[in-house]
Each structure stands twice: as C-alpha cells, then as structure tokens.
Amino acid sequence: MVGKSEPINGTAKSQPPPSPLSPKSPDLLSGYFSFKSLKLKTKQQELLIRVSILCLVYILAFVTRLFSVLRYESMIHEFDPYFNYRTTLFLTEKGFYEFWNWFDSESWYPLGRIIGGTLYPGLMVTAALLYWGLRFLRFAVHIREVCVLTAPFFASNTTILAYFFGKEIWDTGAGLVAAALIAICPGYISRSVAGSYDNEGVAIFALLLTFYLFVKAVNTGSLSWGLASAFGYFYMVSAWGGYVFIINLVPLYVLVLLITGRYSMRLYVAYNCMYILGMLLAMQIRFVGFQHVQSGEHMAAMGVFFLMQVFYLLDWLKHLLSDTKLFQAFLRMTVTSAVGVGAVALGVGTASGYISPWTGRFYSLLDPTYAKDHIPIIASVSEHQPTAWSSFMFDFQILLFLFPAGLYFCFKRLSDATIFIVMYGLTSMYFAGVMVRLILVATPAVCLISAIAVSATIKNLTLLLRAKTKAPQSASGKGGSSGKAASKGSLDQSQPFQKNGAIALLFGAFYLLSKYVTHCTWVTSEAYSSPSIVLAARGAHGNRVIFDDYREAYFWLRQNTPPDAKVMSWWDYGYQITAMGNRTVIVDNNTWNNTHIATVGRAMSSYEDEAYEIMRSLDVDYVLVVFGGVTGYSSDDINKFLWMVRIGGGVFPVIKEPDYLVNGEYRVDKGAAPKMLNCLMYKLSYYRFGELTTEYGRPPGYDRARGVEIGNKDIKLEYLEEAFTTSNWIVRIYKVKPPNNRW
Amino acid sequence: MAIPLRLRAAVSISIFALLLILPSCSAQDIQVVNAERRIDLTSHIIKVFLTLKVENTGASPASEILLAFPPTQVDHLAVVKAQVATGKRKKKTYTPLDVNPKELPDAPNGTKYLSISLLNPLAAGEAVTLEVLYILTHSLEPFPVEISQSESQLVYYHDSALILSPYHIKQQITFIKTPTTKVESFTVVDPTHRAGTELKYGPYNDRPPHSYSPVIVHLENNSPFAVVEELVREVEISHWGSLQITEQYKLAHAGARHKGVFSRVEYQSRPGHSGVSSFRHLLARLPPRVHSVYYRDEIGNISSSRLRLGALKSELEIEPRYPLFGGWKATFVIGYGLPLEDFLFESPDGRRYLNFSYGCPLVETVVDKLTIKVVLPEGSKEPSAVVPFPVNQYLEKKYSYLDIVGRTVVVLEKNNVVPEHNIPFQVYYHFNPIFMLAEPLMLTSVFFLLFVTCVAYLHIDLSLRK
C-alpha cells in the first residue's frame, strides 16, 4: 500500500519516523496511510475544489429553477409546452413508430396536422427516454414530472458544458466562472424554469454542445471530435429550429478564419466532417428533410464547404507549382471561377425553384421591420418583438458590461477558439437585439465572454497580490496564514497603491458579482416563475388569490362536451385546448396556415350572422373567448383583437382595420366604432357583462382591464348561446346553435 | 342487491341444502299481523324502514322469513339489513340477522326474494317483530328529463301502495317522506292522505299474498344527485410507518340533465333561484390524523378545497372546478397519508392485518362501481381478505419505487355502494420485516459503488503512454 502511494512530500516529513524495531506493525502502517491520504496535494486539492464547485453549481442551476413548483405546483407552463407535453404523452403511450406517423385530427380542423412530419422530436424523445430510463430503474415517476423537470435538468447539464467550453477557450478558472454565471443567468432561466417544457430547454444545451465539440475539433483537428460535433448538431436539429443559427454561424466562422489566414488542416477536418455528417444526419429529421440542400438559409454552409475544397486544392497546387507568379495567376482564376460557378448555381437553383427562398422569419431577423409590414402573424407574437434595452438589462445585468471587457481579453489573446466565441457573441447579440426570444441564444456566449473577463481580471488582481508575498514566502514553504503574516513586515514599499487598488478592485468585483446573484434570484422569482395558466393576485387583505379559470374552462370542455366537438378560439389557446380540454380546435399555436387563422380572425371580427356562416362552414360547435374585464387581466382577447383584424384583413380584404378604430384610436366604450361594438368578439366578451357590477362605486359594465364602461350593454345573441363562463369570467365558452328548421 | 352470480349460486346451493334438512314451511303458515313502511325520499339515496310483526300460524316452527321485491327494485337494492328486537321497552336490544337472496320456483311476475334467517326458529303460534332497512339507489327518475338553469328538479318515484310480500298481511300502512312540500302529483289508492312533507298510504287491511298496487309520486327533489360512477381506492401499505391512500373518482350529477344556457351572471347573483339542483361542494369524511392531503385531476391541482382536522374525524370539503349541473361530470383524485399504527395490527397467529373502512368517504353519494386495491409491501405472502359482504376478489402485481419482484395487490370489487357500506374490512398477510431493509440497502450499495468507481477512476492511470 505504501509503495503504491506517491513519494513522500514535505508534509510527510513532519511525521516522526516509525521506529525501525517495529516497522511491520499494521496499526502504525494504517495510521500512517490514513494520515497521508487525508492531506491532499495541491493538485488534488484543486481537483477537489473544482469538482465540488461544479457539483454545487450543478445543484444550484437545478434548484433556482424550482420557484414555480414551490409557489404553484408541478405543472406545465404557458402555451407551446402543452403541445410538447401532449405529444410526449402520446409517445410514451403509443411508442415511437406511432408517434412518427401520427396524423392529428384534433388540431387544424378540418385540415389536421401531420405531427410526426411537422415537429422537432428531440425534446419529446429526450423526455420519453428519461422517463423510460427512470421506469427501468424502478422509479415510478409520472411523465408529467419528467416533463416539468426536463428543462432544469438540461440547464444543469449546460453549466457543466459551459465549464468545459470555458476551459477550452480560456482556462479552468474561466470555465468555472462561466458555469456559475450561466447557472443563474435570467436570460436562460426565462426559458428553462421547471414546467417550461419547451424546445429551447434542451436546445440551448444542444447548441452549446455542438459549439463546444466543434471548437474542440478545430483545436485538436481530431476526426472523433468532428464526428461528435456532427452528432451534437444532429441533436440540435432534432430539438429546435434555431439550428439554422449553427449552420450559418459555423460557415461564417470558417470563412473568417480563411480570410484571416488561419486556415489549417485541423479546420478542414473539423468542418468537413461536421458539415457532411451533420447534414446527412439532419436529413433524417422529417421536418427538416432536404432543406440542407434545397433551402436558401442553408446555402452558406454548402458554399463554404465548396470553398474549403478549393482552398485545399490550391494549397496542394501551391506545393506542386514552384513558381509563385504562376500560382498567383492560377489562384485568381480559380477563385473567380469558383465564386462565379457558385453564384450561377445559386441563381439557377433559386430561379428554377429548386432552392427555396428565405422564409419570412429569417427575413425578419435580417430586417427587423420586415415582419411588421408583411407578416402580421409573426409580428403579433410578443416574443418576436425587437428587444428593449430594459430587457437586456433585466436579463444580463452586469454581464452587459462584462461582455465588452471579455471581448477585449479575447482580442488580446486571439486563437481559433476565441475568434469563435467572439463571433458567436457578436452575431447572437445582434439577433438578440432583433427579437426578444433570441436573448436566449446570446446568453451562453455572453456568459462565456463575461466569464473570461471576470476570470482574467480576478486572476490578474490576485497575481498582483500574490506576487509581492511570493518572495518572502518561498522560504517558509507552504502558503498559509502564518506565511502571510510573516511577509507583511517585508512588503515592498514602492507599490503600496497597486496592492490596495487590487484589493479594492477585488472587493468591487465581488460586490458586483454578489449583486448579480441577488438580481438573478429576484428576477427568477418575480418574473419568470409564473405558469401563466394559473394567475395569482393579492387580495384586499394581502392574501393570495388564485384565478384558476383556464383550467376550469378546459376541464369543463373535457368533461361536458361531446368528444368530437370542435372549438373555435384565437390560435393562442389552441395547444391548451387540445392538451387540457382534449377537444378539436380550428387553429393552434403552430401557425402554419395563415389563411385558416385569418378565417378565424375574420369570423371574430364580423357581425354575428356573417360569423355564423363562417362557423357553420368550419363545423364549429363551441367558441371560446378569453375576457379579463372582471378581474383586470389585460392579455385577453379584446386586447389582442386588433391583431385578429389585421391578420383577417391580410387575407380577406373585407375586414378593414379602420372600421374598428375611431380616429386611429382603439376603444370599447360608448365612443367606439359601431362595427367594433357589434362584432362577434365584442359580443361574446361582453355578453351580459352590462348587468354586472365589477367595482364598487362604478356603473355596471365597468371593464376593469381597460378602465372604461362598455359601450354596448344590451347584447343579444341570435346564433350562439352561453354554454359556460368560469367563476372569474376569464374564459367564456359559447355554443353554436344548430340551424333553424327550414319549414 | 346485485350479487355476483358465482356467489348467488353458492348461496342458493346452501339454501337448497337447508331446505332439504328443514321441514318445508309453506308461506301460508306465516302471516304478517302488522306492517309499517316508511320511505324516505329526501335524498337520492332512498331509505326504507320496514317494521313487520310476523306470526307463525302453522304447526311447525319457521326459521326464515321472506321479503319480496319487484324485479325492477331488486337491481337498485344496495343494502338490506334486518334486525330483531328482544326484551321489553327501554331494555330493547337489537340483534342483526342474516339476509340472503333466495330463489323460489313459483315466483309470480319475476318477483325476487330475500330470506331473513331467524336466530331461533319461530315456534307455532309465536310472533316476532322484525325491523328491516333497505336502501334503493337510482330509483328517482327525473321528469322532465332536461331542465334549464332556473328550474328545479322534479322526479318520479315508483313503488307499490301495498307491501309486496309472499305472506298474508293483516294490516299495513306506508309513509312517504318528501324533501319539500312541493308534490306535483301522486297516485291515490284510498285511503291516501297528504300532510306537509308526508304522504300516507293506508291503512289497508287483509291483503292476500303478492298484492301489488303501483303508485307514482311526482315530487320536487333538489338534493345533490352525486353519483360516483367509478371509484378506485388504492391503499398502499408501507411498513416504514405510513398508509398512502389514492382515490380516483368519476363523479357525475345523475339528476335531470342541464338544458341550454349556463349563465354565470344568474348563477352568481341569484344563488337561491338559479341552479338549485346543481351542487358545488362535496364533503369527504376522512379518518383522524390524516396528513399530506391532495386534491387534483388530470390537468393539475384543484385549489378549491378545505380541510378540517379533528380528533375523531377529519373533514375535507372539496369543490369541483365548476358547479355540477345535471349530466355534468368531473373526475378527480384525492390522496392522503395515514399513520400506520392506526390501521395495521398483528394478529395472534403472527400474521399482520390491515383494518380499513370499505366504502366511499364522500357523504351522501352512491358509488356505482367501487374497486379497492390494497397494495401490500414487497415480500408479503399469503394475502387473504375478510369483507363483511360479498365482493369480487382477485390478486394483481404492482411495481412501485425500487421494486424488483413487485407488490401483491388485493383487489376487492363491488357494485352499488352506499354510505352504509362504510364498515371495516380486513386483509391478512405474512410479512418478514427483513424486506424493509432491501430498498435502503440497494440505494446505499449503488452510491457506494459510485464512489468506489470514482476513487478507482482517479487512481488508475489508463493512458497508454508512460
């Protein structure tokens, strides 16, 4: 045992040497061994500290996302996660094959939706695998719990990944800081709290994994890392549409390396392996299909791939051709012809329709005003709005200041890896500015770059502090408190301010970082941890009031309507109705058919008799509207109504936005436009509301969400009847009456 | 009473044997001197109290008394209890008697019989007073079948003015208690009187056996017609000290169906007039010392419930997500934990037994199909259940946390359960306490192995280069 252990170091010397007379005493030997193994070497100490920090960060990242579970319950949040939950449920019940071939007749009635071919299955398959794994290990968990905790679990994994990534581009210190920063960064937490079972939950992990593996491949030039990054890319493609970012950023990065003369064999191996394999793998996802070779958004990657081959060819020819002049001429010729051939191919492909043009969403990323003018359905989603400065501050806080500092450090120590992170940071920051939801993509880059800033600064400062104490300390051996005390006397007097300044700066850094921690915790608990299905408010006596109206209505639909009933509502509630109400909907949050949505928008903004015709033609049995006038809930259908008009009017010019406005102003009181006061949405929202007194001292029919008395209190319904209204009136469901007898 | 066929066969065989042994006492040898019937229609669970004074006029002693029911009623019969009073006034003691179904060969119009076995055979010329309670479910037929929100619920009750009996009845009287004074109509079989909430048929004298005179009472009944269509109660025993109960309800309002509009304005502003037949609250009586109670459904927690803990019983007031109108349904789950020492005991022969209440904890509800699943701890053997009434039994396997061989589940099924079935039953089984340690040991060994691998990984150098 003793022989196997490491050579005796300084600490062991202090122990009294064993008596030579009884060297084989087992007690003494074991005592010696345990004593030795307790004292760790510096390297082991470092490893221990590192591992325990990472473990703590891992746990922290998980725990900080559980606010919503503790405050409310273990439930799925918001809109899209309900679809994911429903499909995961289907997958675990029916198996993968059925899931892959699932034609869902419950949504987009009467068109239906081919679920297997129109979704990114990564999230569902991940959750199902976790579920089956836990079941196999005899943990009798419910699939809902797995789904609720998938996002926090992957957030924890992302922290570990951030550590390795930070280690790869800078050093272990930066890696640790990056792990800690990303664990609590609100920009990431906003999409990965417990219950937020959305694609982004696993996609950020996949994104960072792909990038990390690619950088690793570029750094090592190893085929195995390139292969791994291709699989990382495959996972990303299966999980989220944001993979387009990878397939454009990586070629861009390669291009930059080519231009800056950093082309190497490592890069060649890494990119080719990743691109070709990744492309082939990505084609296995039915929703993506042949887009890698057919869609304009993916052409950059292909172009760079061919460029890479040209580069390699040139490199090889350079070896063969000794004459530089000849080579220069050849170079010019090849590059021009290559670029020319590429441009012609692209032009022909686009013109012949083989290569599809860019989608609207992609356009709106490059030109933020595009969606507003051309695609109201994209502009109507709040998370597609351009980002306000305040939300940058809200989501990043000090990282916003550390980010440029980190960029400075990166530029100071340029390498293939730092160029990558700089490019990732800059491009994603641009996209984050264009769309609110893309802050999420920028978060890992911002955290990593800020981590470099923090780590490098603190390292420099501590080096400053330690540099002076080093000389006197070397005599006393191991650094300890006694060493520090001894060195105090012999301090170098020439640089007193530098040391004090360093201490002050260190304290400043810790103050900032601790501020960051409190800010993140506050943001997480206040802003990002409400499920938005259950609304909570403070009552008059400070007690917590819960509005559970959504589930009340959905459960009513589920239990008390015919199983084949079709429910018409605005598309926001489609996923929830199918998942919680288990009823067929006309439109849902998968906004693939603009005309269908516009038809619903048209029905909502028409007079009742016209709407009845549309509803009959769509076979609608129930109409569901969300109304916040009683509780003061502001994101209801009346406030969304103008978007319905716009989207409806975009397809059916009968609907004109000015008809619903008075002098460009949107109102619901007496001064409202007559068409507004009599359209279906108004009638359904305010039916019999005029009889209700909502606030003391106000006239009946006082709308608390908009703070006005409604303009049409005497609403009569001819073709619909009230079927159910929830206890706080938030959801109102109407039944479409069958047509009258014709004789 | 709906009794499984198998059991019915067994009972009839035993009765057949009894008939062979006993001297046959024909129905004519017994007559009912005085019969009084009180029918309580105040809720949707109909309780009928029948007092019979029976006299043996024959020569041989009689050991059983027959009760007769029309075939339509017998399907809705949930409970029949009979008792005999002994002793004089004030010192009366009641002794419960066995009631079993009986087949008679020459039953007119499909009449079904139940026989009450007397403790001591009734000697010739002697008389005895029997008190019978039987409970009918699903016997109030809503008419009109569909009502709107503002209407109150009217129901039909079908019965006979004369008590159906295989015996001659000398004198009889029937009282029907209605929930309100509002009675739309009733069949008159003279003499018939109505006063307040009471309807009196009789007295009738000297009616021959199997006399039947159908009557219909059309009355208002707005009591909650809460019917649990299916209830699965799972009782999971953990020898670490707790009993976990999960109850899955499929609740329905079995009254007149709701028609047309549901208006929240009217429901909120005029609670007395609007939706009188609907109900919002249900009360569940849970055992004392209940803990970690939850109330949820498929889509999440339901926040509207109140729990009152008491020394003798706990009360859980639950409110479905929406008020239940006629025909509306709601499914939900109630779960709670109980301390093990209150329910698990050791019998003298070393076996353990669970002593738990059968039936549904919700008050005033009918359960159409009740399944109780007792999940025994892993490693328990030879389970056997003792239930005071006939149930359908079988065994299942269930896999819960960290189970390897699976847990034995004793399943007890019964149809048409009413609150009177809330009486204890027992499940006996053998269990070796060593099995309690299996799961903790498994977990510790897994963690131990994990750490050992970590240590090994850190200490072994696997690289090829040296």
Short mmCIF file of C-alpha atoms in Angstrom, two decimals, chain A residues 4 44 47 72-75 82 85 135 137-142 144-145 546 548 550-560 579-581 687-689 691-692 721-729 732, chain B residues 250-251 258-266 268-269 280 296-304 320-325 327-332 398-406 442-443 458-460:
data_model
loop_
_atom_site.label_atom_id
_atom_site.label_comp_id
_atom_site.label_asym_id
_atom_site.label_seq_id
_atom_site.Cartn_x
_atom_site.Cartn_y
_atom_site.Cartn_z
CA LYS A 4 1.72 2.43 -4.33
CA GLN A 44 -5.71 17.06 -5.66
CA LEU A 47 -9.40 18.98 -8.29
CA TYR A 72 -47.70 26.82 -7.56
CA GLU A 73 -47.40 23.16 -8.35
CA SER A 74 -45.63 20.79 -10.65
CA MET A 75 -47.34 21.82 -13.85
CA TYR A 82 -48.70 21.99 -23.61
CA TYR A 85 -46.47 17.60 -23.24
CA ARG A 135 -39.07 3.42 -15.14
CA LEU A 137 -34.66 1.73 -12.73
CA ARG A 138 -37.97 1.29 -10.95
CA PHE A 139 -38.65 4.90 -10.20
CA ALA A 140 -42.41 5.10 -10.51
CA VAL A 141 -42.47 8.67 -11.74
CA HIS A 142 -45.23 10.25 -13.74
CA ARG A 144 -45.58 14.98 -16.18
CA GLU A 145 -42.88 15.21 -13.51
CA ILE A 546 -55.69 32.28 -7.28
CA ASP A 548 -57.65 29.05 -11.97
CA TYR A 550 -58.24 28.49 -17.63
CA ARG A 551 -58.17 25.02 -16.23
CA GLU A 552 -61.73 25.34 -15.05
CA ALA A 553 -62.85 26.02 -18.60
CA TYR A 554 -60.61 23.43 -20.22
CA PHE A 555 -61.70 20.78 -17.79
CA TRP A 556 -65.30 21.68 -18.37
CA LEU A 557 -64.74 21.22 -22.09
CA ARG A 558 -63.07 17.92 -21.47
CA GLN A 559 -65.85 16.53 -19.32
CA ASN A 560 -69.05 18.05 -20.55
CA ALA A 579 -53.90 19.24 -24.37
CA MET A 580 -56.08 20.08 -21.38
CA GLY A 581 -59.53 20.14 -22.91
CA TYR A 687 -72.44 39.31 -23.29
CA ARG A 688 -74.47 40.12 -20.16
CA PHE A 689 -71.50 41.95 -18.75
CA GLU A 691 -75.59 43.55 -15.71
CA LEU A 692 -72.57 43.01 -13.55
CA GLU A 721 -75.76 30.71 -26.59
CA GLU A 722 -73.68 30.92 -23.47
CA ALA A 723 -72.52 27.43 -22.57
CA PHE A 724 -70.11 28.11 -19.76
CA THR A 725 -68.41 31.02 -18.08
CA THR A 726 -65.73 30.47 -15.48
CA SER A 727 -66.04 31.79 -11.96
CA ASN A 728 -63.98 34.92 -12.66
CA TRP A 729 -65.26 35.29 -16.20
CA ARG A 732 -66.26 32.25 -21.76
CA LYS B 250 -65.53 9.74 -11.68
CA LEU B 251 -68.27 11.93 -10.39
CA HIS B 258 -79.00 20.54 -17.84
CA LYS B 259 -80.51 22.11 -20.90
CA GLY B 260 -79.44 25.18 -22.80
CA VAL B 261 -77.67 28.15 -21.35
CA PHE B 262 -75.46 28.28 -18.31
CA SER B 263 -75.43 31.89 -17.25
CA ARG B 264 -72.78 32.89 -14.79
CA VAL B 265 -74.50 36.20 -14.05
CA GLU B 266 -77.61 34.49 -12.84
CA GLN B 268 -73.68 34.39 -9.14
CA SER B 269 -76.34 36.96 -8.47
CA ARG B 280 -70.70 22.88 -5.78
CA ARG B 296 -56.16 17.19 -8.12
CA ASP B 297 -57.18 15.97 -11.53
CA GLU B 298 -55.58 15.10 -14.85
CA ILE B 299 -54.59 18.67 -15.58
CA GLY B 300 -53.34 19.70 -12.19
CA ASN B 301 -54.12 20.74 -8.68
CA ILE B 302 -57.59 22.00 -7.81
CA SER B 303 -57.18 24.84 -5.41
CA SER B 304 -60.71 24.92 -4.03
CA PRO B 320 -65.01 20.54 -8.26
CA ARG B 321 -63.62 23.04 -10.75
CA TYR B 322 -67.12 24.04 -11.81
CA PRO B 323 -70.57 23.62 -10.29
CA LEU B 324 -72.10 20.33 -11.39
CA PHE B 325 -75.37 20.62 -13.23
CA GLY B 327 -75.45 15.36 -16.56
CA TRP B 328 -72.17 17.18 -16.00
CA LYS B 329 -69.21 15.17 -14.96
CA ALA B 330 -65.96 15.70 -13.13
CA THR B 331 -63.06 13.40 -12.48
CA PHE B 332 -60.58 13.97 -9.73
CA LYS B 398 -47.80 -3.61 -8.94
CA TYR B 399 -44.38 -2.09 -9.38
CA SER B 400 -43.62 1.00 -7.39
CA TYR B 401 -40.39 2.75 -6.43
CA LEU B 402 -37.39 0.40 -6.48
CA ASP B 403 -39.47 -2.76 -6.64
CA ILE B 404 -37.89 -5.87 -8.06
CA VAL B 405 -40.38 -8.66 -7.53
CA GLY B 406 -43.39 -6.38 -7.40
CA MET B 442 -29.96 -1.22 -2.59
CA LEU B 443 -29.63 2.56 -2.60
CA LEU B 458 -8.92 8.78 -10.12
CA HIS B 459 -6.28 6.32 -9.03
CA ILE B 460 -5.91 4.15 -12.10
#
